[in-house]
């Protein structure tokens, strides 16, 4: 890990690092907020934040306003990038925002040429936590949350790996990429045409298949212009009722898909995770 920047924030440190990823075969950047308790030598628990389409590790760090509450709670926040990066990493031929660079969808690609680099699932689940826990003052207690594409990533990663995460939450998640245009485009190209191979990356399908119960919180704005066409929160509600899976799904009138929505309710999510991390 090479530190790129470090600034003091609410008694803690907002840091940015880079490292050579063996999983993604490129140099990756990520950001970490270390609360003041970490500076005192305490190993603090970690909440992993997964961002949405077009984002980098910096969007959440600069827009969400999460550091004040994380400092109070003694929780570190790790903010990865959303895809592999670099001149050698393939991108969408049309430079579309919803596929390729900035749109890794938190899957392990199986199709050429994407499978050489687009392995964000294994990067988030295995490589990045191992690096963080070996080199920073953090424990192996982890929660995971995210927004939009990152909400999809948080839900599917947690549901696939219940022993690794104490809790999961999401803002405006893509709950069923199998059933929306963003997901169909991305999973079709990263994983191939057989939709049976897509199910492990679909929260609705994982819950329907009997995923283990985890504490889960989902917030969705009713003024979100992607709600009906891409996010389809009602599909998550239906499978929760069908299976008896317990989760708190909250709708908020007037809120859209932006970081204004995230900033409004980020304290709720951090306190939700802190209950289980502690």
Short mmCIF file of N, CA and C in Angstrom, two decimals, residues 27-204:
data_model
loop_
_atom_site.label_atom_id
_atom_site.label_comp_id
_atom_site.label_asym_id
_atom_site.label_seq_id
_atom_site.Cartn_x
_atom_site.Cartn_y
_atom_site.Cartn_z
N UNK A 27 -3.29 -1.39 -11.13
CA UNK A 27 -3.13 -0.56 -9.94
C UNK A 27 -4.47 0.00 -9.52
N UNK A 28 -4.81 -0.18 -8.26
CA UNK A 28 -6.11 0.27 -7.74
C UNK A 28 -5.92 1.32 -6.66
N UNK A 29 -6.85 2.27 -6.64
CA UNK A 29 -6.91 3.24 -5.56
C UNK A 29 -8.12 2.93 -4.69
N UNK A 30 -7.99 3.24 -3.40
CA UNK A 30 -9.12 3.16 -2.48
C UNK A 30 -8.91 4.16 -1.36
N UNK A 31 -10.01 4.53 -0.70
CA UNK A 31 -9.95 5.47 0.40
C UNK A 31 -10.40 4.80 1.69
N UNK A 32 -9.89 5.31 2.82
CA UNK A 32 -10.22 4.76 4.13
C UNK A 32 -10.40 5.91 5.11
N UNK A 33 -11.49 5.90 5.85
CA UNK A 33 -11.58 6.78 7.02
C UNK A 33 -11.25 5.98 8.25
N UNK A 34 -10.22 6.42 8.97
CA UNK A 34 -9.82 5.79 10.23
C UNK A 34 -10.27 6.69 11.38
N UNK A 35 -11.15 6.22 12.24
CA UNK A 35 -11.64 7.06 13.34
C UNK A 35 -10.53 7.29 14.37
N UNK A 36 -10.71 8.25 15.27
CA UNK A 36 -9.65 8.56 16.24
C UNK A 36 -9.27 7.38 17.11
N UNK A 37 -10.19 6.44 17.34
CA UNK A 37 -9.87 5.28 18.17
C UNK A 37 -8.75 4.45 17.55
N UNK A 38 -8.68 4.43 16.21
CA UNK A 38 -7.62 3.65 15.53
C UNK A 38 -6.26 4.26 15.79
N UNK A 39 -6.19 5.59 15.90
CA UNK A 39 -4.92 6.25 16.19
C UNK A 39 -4.43 5.92 17.59
N UNK A 40 -5.35 5.55 18.49
CA UNK A 40 -4.99 5.17 19.85
C UNK A 40 -4.57 3.72 19.96
N UNK A 41 -4.51 3.04 18.84
CA UNK A 41 -4.05 1.65 18.82
C UNK A 41 -5.14 0.62 18.91
N UNK A 42 -6.40 1.05 19.00
CA UNK A 42 -7.50 0.09 19.05
C UNK A 42 -7.76 -0.47 17.64
N UNK A 43 -8.00 -1.76 17.57
CA UNK A 43 -8.42 -2.34 16.30
C UNK A 43 -9.93 -2.11 16.15
N UNK A 44 -10.30 -1.30 15.19
CA UNK A 44 -11.69 -0.90 15.04
C UNK A 44 -12.38 -1.74 13.97
N UNK A 45 -13.69 -1.93 14.07
CA UNK A 45 -14.42 -2.65 13.02
C UNK A 45 -14.53 -1.80 11.76
N UNK A 46 -14.91 -2.45 10.66
CA UNK A 46 -14.88 -1.79 9.35
C UNK A 46 -16.24 -1.94 8.64
N UNK A 47 -16.71 -0.83 8.08
CA UNK A 47 -17.85 -0.86 7.17
C UNK A 47 -17.32 -0.61 5.75
N UNK A 48 -17.60 -1.52 4.85
CA UNK A 48 -17.17 -1.40 3.45
C UNK A 48 -18.27 -0.74 2.65
N UNK A 49 -17.95 0.39 2.02
CA UNK A 49 -18.92 1.11 1.20
C UNK A 49 -18.66 0.84 -0.28
N UNK A 50 -19.68 0.41 -1.01
CA UNK A 50 -19.56 0.15 -2.44
C UNK A 50 -20.36 1.20 -3.21
N UNK A 51 -19.68 1.93 -4.07
CA UNK A 51 -20.31 3.02 -4.80
C UNK A 51 -20.98 2.54 -6.09
N UNK A 52 -21.70 3.46 -6.73
CA UNK A 52 -22.49 3.14 -7.90
C UNK A 52 -21.82 3.48 -9.21
N UNK A 53 -22.56 3.34 -10.28
CA UNK A 53 -22.06 3.57 -11.63
C UNK A 53 -21.39 4.93 -11.76
N UNK A 54 -20.27 4.95 -12.44
CA UNK A 54 -19.44 6.13 -12.77
C UNK A 54 -18.62 6.64 -11.59
N UNK A 55 -18.83 6.11 -10.39
CA UNK A 55 -18.13 6.64 -9.22
C UNK A 55 -16.71 6.08 -9.09
N UNK A 56 -15.91 6.75 -8.27
CA UNK A 56 -14.60 6.27 -7.84
C UNK A 56 -14.64 6.15 -6.31
N UNK A 57 -13.47 5.97 -5.71
CA UNK A 57 -13.40 5.89 -4.25
C UNK A 57 -13.64 7.24 -3.58
N UNK A 58 -13.66 8.33 -4.35
CA UNK A 58 -13.74 9.66 -3.76
C UNK A 58 -15.16 10.20 -3.60
N UNK A 59 -16.13 9.68 -4.33
CA UNK A 59 -17.49 10.24 -4.27
C UNK A 59 -18.07 10.20 -2.86
N UNK A 60 -18.03 9.04 -2.27
CA UNK A 60 -18.57 8.88 -0.92
C UNK A 60 -17.77 9.69 0.08
N UNK A 61 -16.45 9.67 -0.05
CA UNK A 61 -15.58 10.37 0.91
C UNK A 61 -15.88 11.85 0.97
N UNK A 62 -16.21 12.45 -0.17
CA UNK A 62 -16.38 13.90 -0.22
C UNK A 62 -17.83 14.36 -0.14
N UNK A 63 -18.81 13.46 -0.38
CA UNK A 63 -20.21 13.90 -0.48
C UNK A 63 -21.14 13.35 0.60
N UNK A 64 -20.82 12.23 1.21
CA UNK A 64 -21.79 11.56 2.08
C UNK A 64 -21.85 12.15 3.48
N UNK A 65 -20.77 12.78 3.94
CA UNK A 65 -20.76 13.32 5.30
C UNK A 65 -20.77 12.25 6.37
N UNK A 66 -20.12 11.13 6.11
CA UNK A 66 -20.17 9.98 7.02
C UNK A 66 -19.13 10.04 8.13
N UNK A 67 -18.09 10.83 7.97
CA UNK A 67 -16.95 10.75 8.89
C UNK A 67 -17.30 11.16 10.32
N UNK A 68 -18.15 12.17 10.48
CA UNK A 68 -18.48 12.65 11.84
C UNK A 68 -19.07 11.51 12.67
N UNK A 69 -20.05 10.81 12.12
CA UNK A 69 -20.71 9.74 12.87
C UNK A 69 -19.78 8.54 13.03
N UNK A 70 -19.03 8.21 11.99
CA UNK A 70 -18.09 7.09 12.08
C UNK A 70 -17.04 7.35 13.17
N UNK A 71 -16.61 8.61 13.31
CA UNK A 71 -15.66 8.96 14.37
C UNK A 71 -16.27 8.75 15.75
N UNK A 72 -17.52 9.14 15.92
CA UNK A 72 -18.21 8.93 17.20
C UNK A 72 -18.35 7.45 17.53
N UNK A 73 -18.65 6.66 16.52
CA UNK A 73 -18.92 5.24 16.72
C UNK A 73 -17.66 4.39 16.78
N UNK A 74 -16.53 4.94 16.35
CA UNK A 74 -15.30 4.15 16.31
C UNK A 74 -15.31 3.09 15.23
N UNK A 75 -15.86 3.45 14.06
CA UNK A 75 -15.96 2.52 12.93
C UNK A 75 -15.16 3.08 11.76
N UNK A 76 -14.28 2.27 11.19
CA UNK A 76 -13.58 2.65 9.97
C UNK A 76 -14.48 2.42 8.77
N UNK A 77 -14.28 3.22 7.72
CA UNK A 77 -15.01 3.03 6.47
C UNK A 77 -14.01 2.85 5.35
N UNK A 78 -14.13 1.76 4.61
CA UNK A 78 -13.29 1.50 3.44
C UNK A 78 -14.10 1.75 2.19
N UNK A 79 -13.54 2.55 1.28
CA UNK A 79 -14.25 2.97 0.06
C UNK A 79 -13.44 2.53 -1.17
N UNK A 80 -13.72 1.38 -1.74
CA UNK A 80 -13.02 0.93 -2.94
C UNK A 80 -13.48 1.69 -4.19
N UNK A 81 -12.74 1.53 -5.26
CA UNK A 81 -13.18 2.00 -6.57
C UNK A 81 -14.26 1.05 -7.09
N UNK A 82 -14.89 1.43 -8.20
CA UNK A 82 -16.01 0.65 -8.73
C UNK A 82 -15.63 -0.30 -9.86
N UNK A 83 -14.38 -0.26 -10.31
CA UNK A 83 -13.94 -1.16 -11.38
C UNK A 83 -12.43 -1.13 -11.44
N UNK A 84 -11.82 -2.06 -12.16
CA UNK A 84 -10.39 -1.94 -12.45
C UNK A 84 -10.14 -0.69 -13.29
N UNK A 85 -8.89 -0.21 -13.28
CA UNK A 85 -8.54 1.00 -14.03
C UNK A 85 -7.19 0.81 -14.72
N UNK A 86 -6.94 1.62 -15.74
CA UNK A 86 -5.64 1.62 -16.40
C UNK A 86 -5.77 1.48 -17.90
N UNK A 87 -4.72 1.87 -18.62
CA UNK A 87 -4.74 1.85 -20.08
C UNK A 87 -4.92 0.44 -20.63
N UNK A 88 -4.43 -0.56 -19.90
CA UNK A 88 -4.52 -1.94 -20.39
C UNK A 88 -5.86 -2.60 -20.06
N UNK A 89 -6.69 -1.93 -19.29
CA UNK A 89 -7.98 -2.50 -18.89
C UNK A 89 -9.01 -2.22 -19.97
N UNK A 90 -9.71 -3.24 -20.48
CA UNK A 90 -10.69 -3.01 -21.55
C UNK A 90 -11.87 -2.19 -21.06
N UNK A 91 -12.46 -1.44 -21.99
CA UNK A 91 -13.61 -0.59 -21.69
C UNK A 91 -14.68 -0.83 -22.75
N UNK A 92 -15.86 -0.33 -22.51
CA UNK A 92 -16.94 -0.41 -23.48
C UNK A 92 -16.55 0.34 -24.75
N UNK A 93 -16.82 -0.24 -25.89
CA UNK A 93 -16.42 0.37 -27.16
C UNK A 93 -17.04 1.75 -27.36
N UNK A 94 -18.25 1.93 -26.84
CA UNK A 94 -18.95 3.20 -26.99
C UNK A 94 -18.76 4.12 -25.79
N UNK A 95 -17.89 3.70 -24.84
CA UNK A 95 -17.65 4.49 -23.62
C UNK A 95 -18.94 4.74 -22.85
N UNK A 96 -19.84 3.78 -22.84
CA UNK A 96 -21.09 3.92 -22.11
C UNK A 96 -20.83 3.95 -20.61
N UNK A 97 -21.67 4.67 -19.88
CA UNK A 97 -21.45 4.82 -18.44
C UNK A 97 -21.83 3.56 -17.66
N UNK A 98 -22.64 2.68 -18.26
CA UNK A 98 -23.19 1.55 -17.52
C UNK A 98 -22.51 0.22 -17.82
N UNK A 99 -21.33 0.28 -18.42
CA UNK A 99 -20.56 -0.94 -18.66
C UNK A 99 -19.09 -0.57 -18.82
N UNK A 100 -18.20 -1.46 -18.36
CA UNK A 100 -16.76 -1.20 -18.49
C UNK A 100 -16.24 -0.37 -17.34
N UNK A 101 -15.32 0.56 -17.62
CA UNK A 101 -14.69 1.35 -16.57
C UNK A 101 -15.74 2.11 -15.77
N UNK A 102 -15.66 2.00 -14.45
CA UNK A 102 -16.62 2.62 -13.57
C UNK A 102 -17.88 1.82 -13.37
N UNK A 103 -17.96 0.63 -13.96
CA UNK A 103 -19.19 -0.17 -13.93
C UNK A 103 -18.87 -1.65 -13.79
N UNK A 104 -18.08 -1.99 -12.78
CA UNK A 104 -17.66 -3.38 -12.61
C UNK A 104 -18.73 -4.32 -12.10
N UNK A 105 -19.81 -3.79 -11.55
CA UNK A 105 -20.97 -4.55 -11.08
C UNK A 105 -20.65 -5.59 -10.01
N UNK A 106 -19.46 -5.55 -9.45
CA UNK A 106 -19.10 -6.42 -8.32
C UNK A 106 -19.32 -7.89 -8.63
N UNK A 107 -18.91 -8.28 -9.84
CA UNK A 107 -18.96 -9.68 -10.26
C UNK A 107 -17.55 -10.14 -10.61
N UNK A 108 -17.37 -11.44 -10.75
CA UNK A 108 -16.16 -12.02 -11.33
C UNK A 108 -16.48 -12.41 -12.76
N UNK A 109 -15.96 -11.66 -13.71
CA UNK A 109 -16.28 -11.91 -15.12
C UNK A 109 -15.71 -13.24 -15.58
N UNK A 110 -16.44 -13.89 -16.47
CA UNK A 110 -15.99 -15.16 -17.05
C UNK A 110 -15.71 -15.05 -18.54
N UNK A 111 -16.11 -13.93 -19.17
CA UNK A 111 -16.01 -13.80 -20.62
C UNK A 111 -14.80 -12.96 -21.01
N UNK A 112 -14.15 -13.36 -22.12
CA UNK A 112 -13.04 -12.60 -22.69
C UNK A 112 -13.60 -11.34 -23.34
N UNK A 113 -12.94 -10.17 -23.20
CA UNK A 113 -11.67 -9.92 -22.51
C UNK A 113 -11.84 -9.50 -21.06
N UNK A 114 -13.07 -9.50 -20.55
CA UNK A 114 -13.36 -8.91 -19.24
C UNK A 114 -12.78 -9.72 -18.10
N UNK A 115 -12.64 -11.04 -18.30
CA UNK A 115 -12.22 -11.90 -17.19
C UNK A 115 -10.78 -11.67 -16.74
N UNK A 116 -9.98 -10.99 -17.54
CA UNK A 116 -8.60 -10.71 -17.13
C UNK A 116 -8.53 -9.66 -16.03
N UNK A 117 -9.51 -8.78 -15.95
CA UNK A 117 -9.46 -7.68 -14.99
C UNK A 117 -10.72 -7.52 -14.14
N UNK A 118 -11.88 -7.81 -14.69
CA UNK A 118 -13.13 -7.46 -14.01
C UNK A 118 -13.54 -8.55 -13.02
N UNK A 119 -12.82 -8.56 -11.90
CA UNK A 119 -13.08 -9.54 -10.83
C UNK A 119 -13.32 -8.80 -9.52
N UNK A 120 -14.26 -7.84 -9.56
CA UNK A 120 -14.52 -7.00 -8.41
C UNK A 120 -15.10 -7.77 -7.23
N UNK A 121 -15.83 -8.84 -7.50
CA UNK A 121 -16.39 -9.64 -6.41
C UNK A 121 -15.27 -10.19 -5.53
N UNK A 122 -14.30 -10.87 -6.13
CA UNK A 122 -13.20 -11.44 -5.35
C UNK A 122 -12.32 -10.36 -4.74
N UNK A 123 -12.20 -9.25 -5.42
CA UNK A 123 -11.41 -8.13 -4.88
C UNK A 123 -12.02 -7.62 -3.58
N UNK A 124 -13.35 -7.43 -3.56
CA UNK A 124 -14.01 -6.91 -2.37
C UNK A 124 -14.07 -7.96 -1.27
N UNK A 125 -14.33 -9.21 -1.62
CA UNK A 125 -14.52 -10.26 -0.62
C UNK A 125 -13.20 -10.75 -0.04
N UNK A 126 -12.15 -10.81 -0.87
CA UNK A 126 -10.92 -11.47 -0.44
C UNK A 126 -9.71 -10.53 -0.39
N UNK A 127 -9.31 -9.98 -1.53
CA UNK A 127 -8.02 -9.28 -1.58
C UNK A 127 -8.00 -8.00 -0.74
N UNK A 128 -9.01 -7.15 -0.89
CA UNK A 128 -8.98 -5.87 -0.19
C UNK A 128 -9.07 -6.03 1.33
N UNK A 129 -9.99 -6.83 1.87
CA UNK A 129 -10.01 -7.00 3.33
C UNK A 129 -8.71 -7.57 3.89
N UNK A 130 -8.10 -8.51 3.18
CA UNK A 130 -6.83 -9.07 3.65
C UNK A 130 -5.76 -7.99 3.72
N UNK A 131 -5.72 -7.13 2.72
CA UNK A 131 -4.76 -6.03 2.70
C UNK A 131 -5.02 -5.05 3.84
N UNK A 132 -6.28 -4.65 4.00
CA UNK A 132 -6.66 -3.68 5.02
C UNK A 132 -6.33 -4.20 6.41
N UNK A 133 -6.72 -5.44 6.67
CA UNK A 133 -6.54 -6.01 8.02
C UNK A 133 -5.09 -6.29 8.35
N UNK A 134 -4.25 -6.49 7.33
CA UNK A 134 -2.84 -6.73 7.57
C UNK A 134 -2.07 -5.44 7.83
N UNK A 135 -2.53 -4.31 7.27
CA UNK A 135 -1.71 -3.11 7.30
C UNK A 135 -2.29 -1.93 8.06
N UNK A 136 -3.57 -1.99 8.44
CA UNK A 136 -4.18 -0.90 9.18
C UNK A 136 -4.71 -1.39 10.52
N UNK A 137 -5.00 -0.46 11.41
CA UNK A 137 -5.44 -0.80 12.77
C UNK A 137 -6.93 -1.07 12.76
N UNK A 138 -7.30 -2.18 12.14
CA UNK A 138 -8.71 -2.57 12.06
C UNK A 138 -8.84 -4.04 12.42
N UNK A 139 -10.03 -4.42 12.86
CA UNK A 139 -10.31 -5.81 13.19
C UNK A 139 -10.89 -6.52 11.97
N UNK A 140 -11.23 -7.80 12.17
CA UNK A 140 -11.86 -8.55 11.08
C UNK A 140 -13.38 -8.55 11.18
N UNK A 141 -13.94 -7.65 11.99
CA UNK A 141 -15.39 -7.49 12.03
C UNK A 141 -15.79 -6.53 10.92
N UNK A 142 -16.67 -6.99 10.02
CA UNK A 142 -16.99 -6.23 8.81
C UNK A 142 -18.50 -6.12 8.63
N UNK A 143 -18.92 -4.94 8.19
CA UNK A 143 -20.26 -4.74 7.65
C UNK A 143 -20.09 -4.25 6.22
N UNK A 144 -21.17 -4.23 5.46
CA UNK A 144 -21.06 -3.80 4.06
C UNK A 144 -22.33 -3.05 3.66
N UNK A 145 -22.14 -1.95 2.91
CA UNK A 145 -23.27 -1.17 2.43
C UNK A 145 -22.89 -0.48 1.15
N UNK A 146 -23.90 0.04 0.43
CA UNK A 146 -23.58 0.66 -0.86
C UNK A 146 -24.79 1.34 -1.46
N UNK A 147 -24.57 1.90 -2.65
CA UNK A 147 -25.58 2.71 -3.34
C UNK A 147 -25.74 2.24 -4.77
N UNK A 148 -26.99 2.03 -5.21
CA UNK A 148 -27.30 1.72 -6.61
C UNK A 148 -26.58 0.46 -7.06
N UNK A 149 -25.67 0.53 -8.04
CA UNK A 149 -24.88 -0.64 -8.39
C UNK A 149 -24.13 -1.16 -7.17
N UNK A 150 -23.66 -0.26 -6.32
CA UNK A 150 -22.97 -0.67 -5.10
C UNK A 150 -23.92 -1.26 -4.07
N UNK A 151 -25.19 -0.83 -4.08
CA UNK A 151 -26.18 -1.47 -3.22
C UNK A 151 -26.41 -2.91 -3.66
N UNK A 152 -26.48 -3.12 -4.98
CA UNK A 152 -26.53 -4.48 -5.53
C UNK A 152 -25.32 -5.28 -5.06
N UNK A 153 -24.13 -4.68 -5.16
CA UNK A 153 -22.92 -5.37 -4.74
C UNK A 153 -22.94 -5.73 -3.27
N UNK A 154 -23.35 -4.79 -2.43
CA UNK A 154 -23.38 -5.03 -0.99
C UNK A 154 -24.34 -6.16 -0.65
N UNK A 155 -25.55 -6.12 -1.23
CA UNK A 155 -26.54 -7.15 -0.92
C UNK A 155 -26.07 -8.53 -1.37
N UNK A 156 -25.58 -8.63 -2.59
CA UNK A 156 -25.20 -9.95 -3.11
C UNK A 156 -23.95 -10.50 -2.42
N UNK A 157 -22.99 -9.63 -2.14
CA UNK A 157 -21.79 -10.10 -1.44
C UNK A 157 -22.13 -10.57 -0.04
N UNK A 158 -22.96 -9.81 0.67
CA UNK A 158 -23.34 -10.22 2.02
C UNK A 158 -24.14 -11.52 2.01
N UNK A 159 -25.10 -11.63 1.08
CA UNK A 159 -25.92 -12.83 1.03
C UNK A 159 -25.12 -14.07 0.64
N UNK A 160 -24.09 -13.89 -0.17
CA UNK A 160 -23.23 -15.01 -0.56
C UNK A 160 -22.20 -15.37 0.51
N UNK A 161 -21.92 -14.43 1.42
CA UNK A 161 -20.86 -14.64 2.42
C UNK A 161 -21.33 -14.20 3.80
N UNK A 162 -22.39 -14.82 4.33
CA UNK A 162 -22.99 -14.32 5.57
C UNK A 162 -22.06 -14.37 6.77
N UNK A 163 -21.10 -15.29 6.78
CA UNK A 163 -20.19 -15.37 7.90
C UNK A 163 -19.15 -14.26 7.95
N UNK A 164 -19.02 -13.53 6.86
CA UNK A 164 -17.99 -12.49 6.80
C UNK A 164 -18.51 -11.12 7.17
N UNK A 165 -19.84 -10.93 7.23
CA UNK A 165 -20.40 -9.60 7.45
C UNK A 165 -21.46 -9.67 8.56
N UNK A 166 -21.39 -8.71 9.48
CA UNK A 166 -22.34 -8.69 10.58
C UNK A 166 -23.70 -8.18 10.14
N UNK A 167 -23.73 -7.35 9.06
CA UNK A 167 -24.96 -6.69 8.63
C UNK A 167 -24.74 -6.12 7.24
N UNK A 168 -25.87 -5.78 6.58
CA UNK A 168 -25.80 -5.22 5.23
C UNK A 168 -26.87 -4.16 5.09
N UNK A 169 -26.56 -3.10 4.34
CA UNK A 169 -27.58 -2.09 4.03
C UNK A 169 -27.31 -1.51 2.66
N UNK A 170 -28.33 -0.82 2.13
CA UNK A 170 -28.20 -0.28 0.77
C UNK A 170 -29.11 0.92 0.59
N UNK A 171 -28.61 1.86 -0.19
CA UNK A 171 -29.40 2.97 -0.68
C UNK A 171 -29.72 2.70 -2.15
N UNK A 172 -30.98 2.77 -2.51
CA UNK A 172 -31.41 2.68 -3.91
C UNK A 172 -30.74 1.54 -4.66
N UNK A 173 -30.77 0.32 -4.13
CA UNK A 173 -30.03 -0.76 -4.79
C UNK A 173 -30.72 -1.30 -6.04
N UNK A 174 -29.92 -1.82 -6.96
CA UNK A 174 -30.43 -2.64 -8.06
C UNK A 174 -30.71 -4.02 -7.44
N UNK A 175 -31.96 -4.30 -7.13
CA UNK A 175 -32.25 -5.50 -6.33
C UNK A 175 -32.24 -6.77 -7.16
N UNK A 176 -32.48 -6.64 -8.49
CA UNK A 176 -32.53 -7.83 -9.34
C UNK A 176 -31.98 -7.49 -10.72
N UNK A 177 -30.66 -7.53 -10.89
CA UNK A 177 -30.09 -7.19 -12.20
C UNK A 177 -30.57 -8.09 -13.32
N UNK A 178 -31.01 -9.30 -13.01
CA UNK A 178 -31.56 -10.18 -14.03
C UNK A 178 -32.80 -9.55 -14.68
N UNK A 179 -33.50 -8.67 -13.93
CA UNK A 179 -34.78 -8.14 -14.39
C UNK A 179 -34.73 -6.64 -14.70
N UNK A 180 -33.54 -6.10 -14.99
CA UNK A 180 -33.48 -4.67 -15.35
C UNK A 180 -32.43 -4.46 -16.46
N UNK A 181 -32.58 -3.42 -17.26
CA UNK A 181 -31.67 -3.19 -18.39
C UNK A 181 -30.21 -3.04 -18.00
N UNK A 182 -29.91 -2.30 -16.93
CA UNK A 182 -28.51 -2.16 -16.50
C UNK A 182 -27.90 -3.53 -16.24
N UNK A 183 -28.61 -4.34 -15.48
CA UNK A 183 -28.08 -5.64 -15.11
C UNK A 183 -27.98 -6.59 -16.29
N UNK A 184 -28.99 -6.60 -17.12
CA UNK A 184 -28.97 -7.50 -18.28
C UNK A 184 -27.79 -7.18 -19.20
N UNK A 185 -27.51 -5.90 -19.40
CA UNK A 185 -26.38 -5.51 -20.24
C UNK A 185 -25.06 -5.95 -19.62
N UNK A 186 -24.88 -5.63 -18.34
CA UNK A 186 -23.61 -5.90 -17.69
C UNK A 186 -23.38 -7.40 -17.49
N UNK A 187 -24.35 -8.09 -16.90
CA UNK A 187 -24.16 -9.51 -16.63
C UNK A 187 -24.06 -10.31 -17.91
N UNK A 188 -24.80 -9.90 -18.93
CA UNK A 188 -24.72 -10.61 -20.20
C UNK A 188 -23.34 -10.57 -20.80
N UNK A 189 -22.66 -9.42 -20.69
CA UNK A 189 -21.33 -9.30 -21.27
C UNK A 189 -20.24 -9.85 -20.36
N UNK A 190 -20.38 -9.63 -19.05
CA UNK A 190 -19.36 -10.13 -18.12
C UNK A 190 -19.43 -11.64 -17.93
N UNK A 191 -20.66 -12.20 -17.96
CA UNK A 191 -20.86 -13.60 -17.57
C UNK A 191 -21.36 -14.50 -18.69
N UNK A 192 -21.75 -13.93 -19.82
CA UNK A 192 -22.28 -14.75 -20.91
C UNK A 192 -23.79 -14.79 -20.88
N UNK A 193 -24.38 -15.44 -21.87
CA UNK A 193 -25.83 -15.39 -22.09
C UNK A 193 -26.64 -16.30 -21.17
N UNK A 194 -26.02 -17.29 -20.55
CA UNK A 194 -26.75 -18.23 -19.71
C UNK A 194 -27.12 -17.56 -18.38
N UNK A 195 -28.39 -17.24 -18.20
CA UNK A 195 -28.81 -16.51 -17.01
C UNK A 195 -28.73 -17.34 -15.73
N UNK A 196 -28.55 -18.63 -15.85
CA UNK A 196 -28.33 -19.44 -14.66
C UNK A 196 -27.05 -19.02 -13.94
N UNK A 197 -26.09 -18.50 -14.71
CA UNK A 197 -24.84 -18.04 -14.12
C UNK A 197 -24.95 -16.65 -13.50
N UNK A 198 -26.07 -15.99 -13.71
CA UNK A 198 -26.26 -14.65 -13.16
C UNK A 198 -26.84 -14.67 -11.75
N UNK A 199 -27.44 -15.78 -11.36
CA UNK A 199 -28.26 -15.79 -10.15
C UNK A 199 -27.47 -15.51 -8.88
N UNK A 200 -26.20 -15.88 -8.84
CA UNK A 200 -25.41 -15.62 -7.62
C UNK A 200 -25.14 -14.13 -7.44
N UNK A 201 -25.43 -13.34 -8.48
CA UNK A 201 -25.24 -11.89 -8.40
C UNK A 201 -26.59 -11.14 -8.42
N UNK A 202 -27.62 -11.79 -7.92
CA UNK A 202 -28.96 -11.20 -7.92
C UNK A 202 -29.55 -11.40 -6.53
N UNK A 203 -29.79 -10.30 -5.79
CA UNK A 203 -30.25 -10.40 -4.40
C UNK A 203 -31.59 -11.10 -4.30
N UNK A 204 -32.51 -10.82 -5.22
CA UNK A 204 -33.82 -11.45 -5.18
C UNK A 204 -33.68 -12.96 -5.35
#
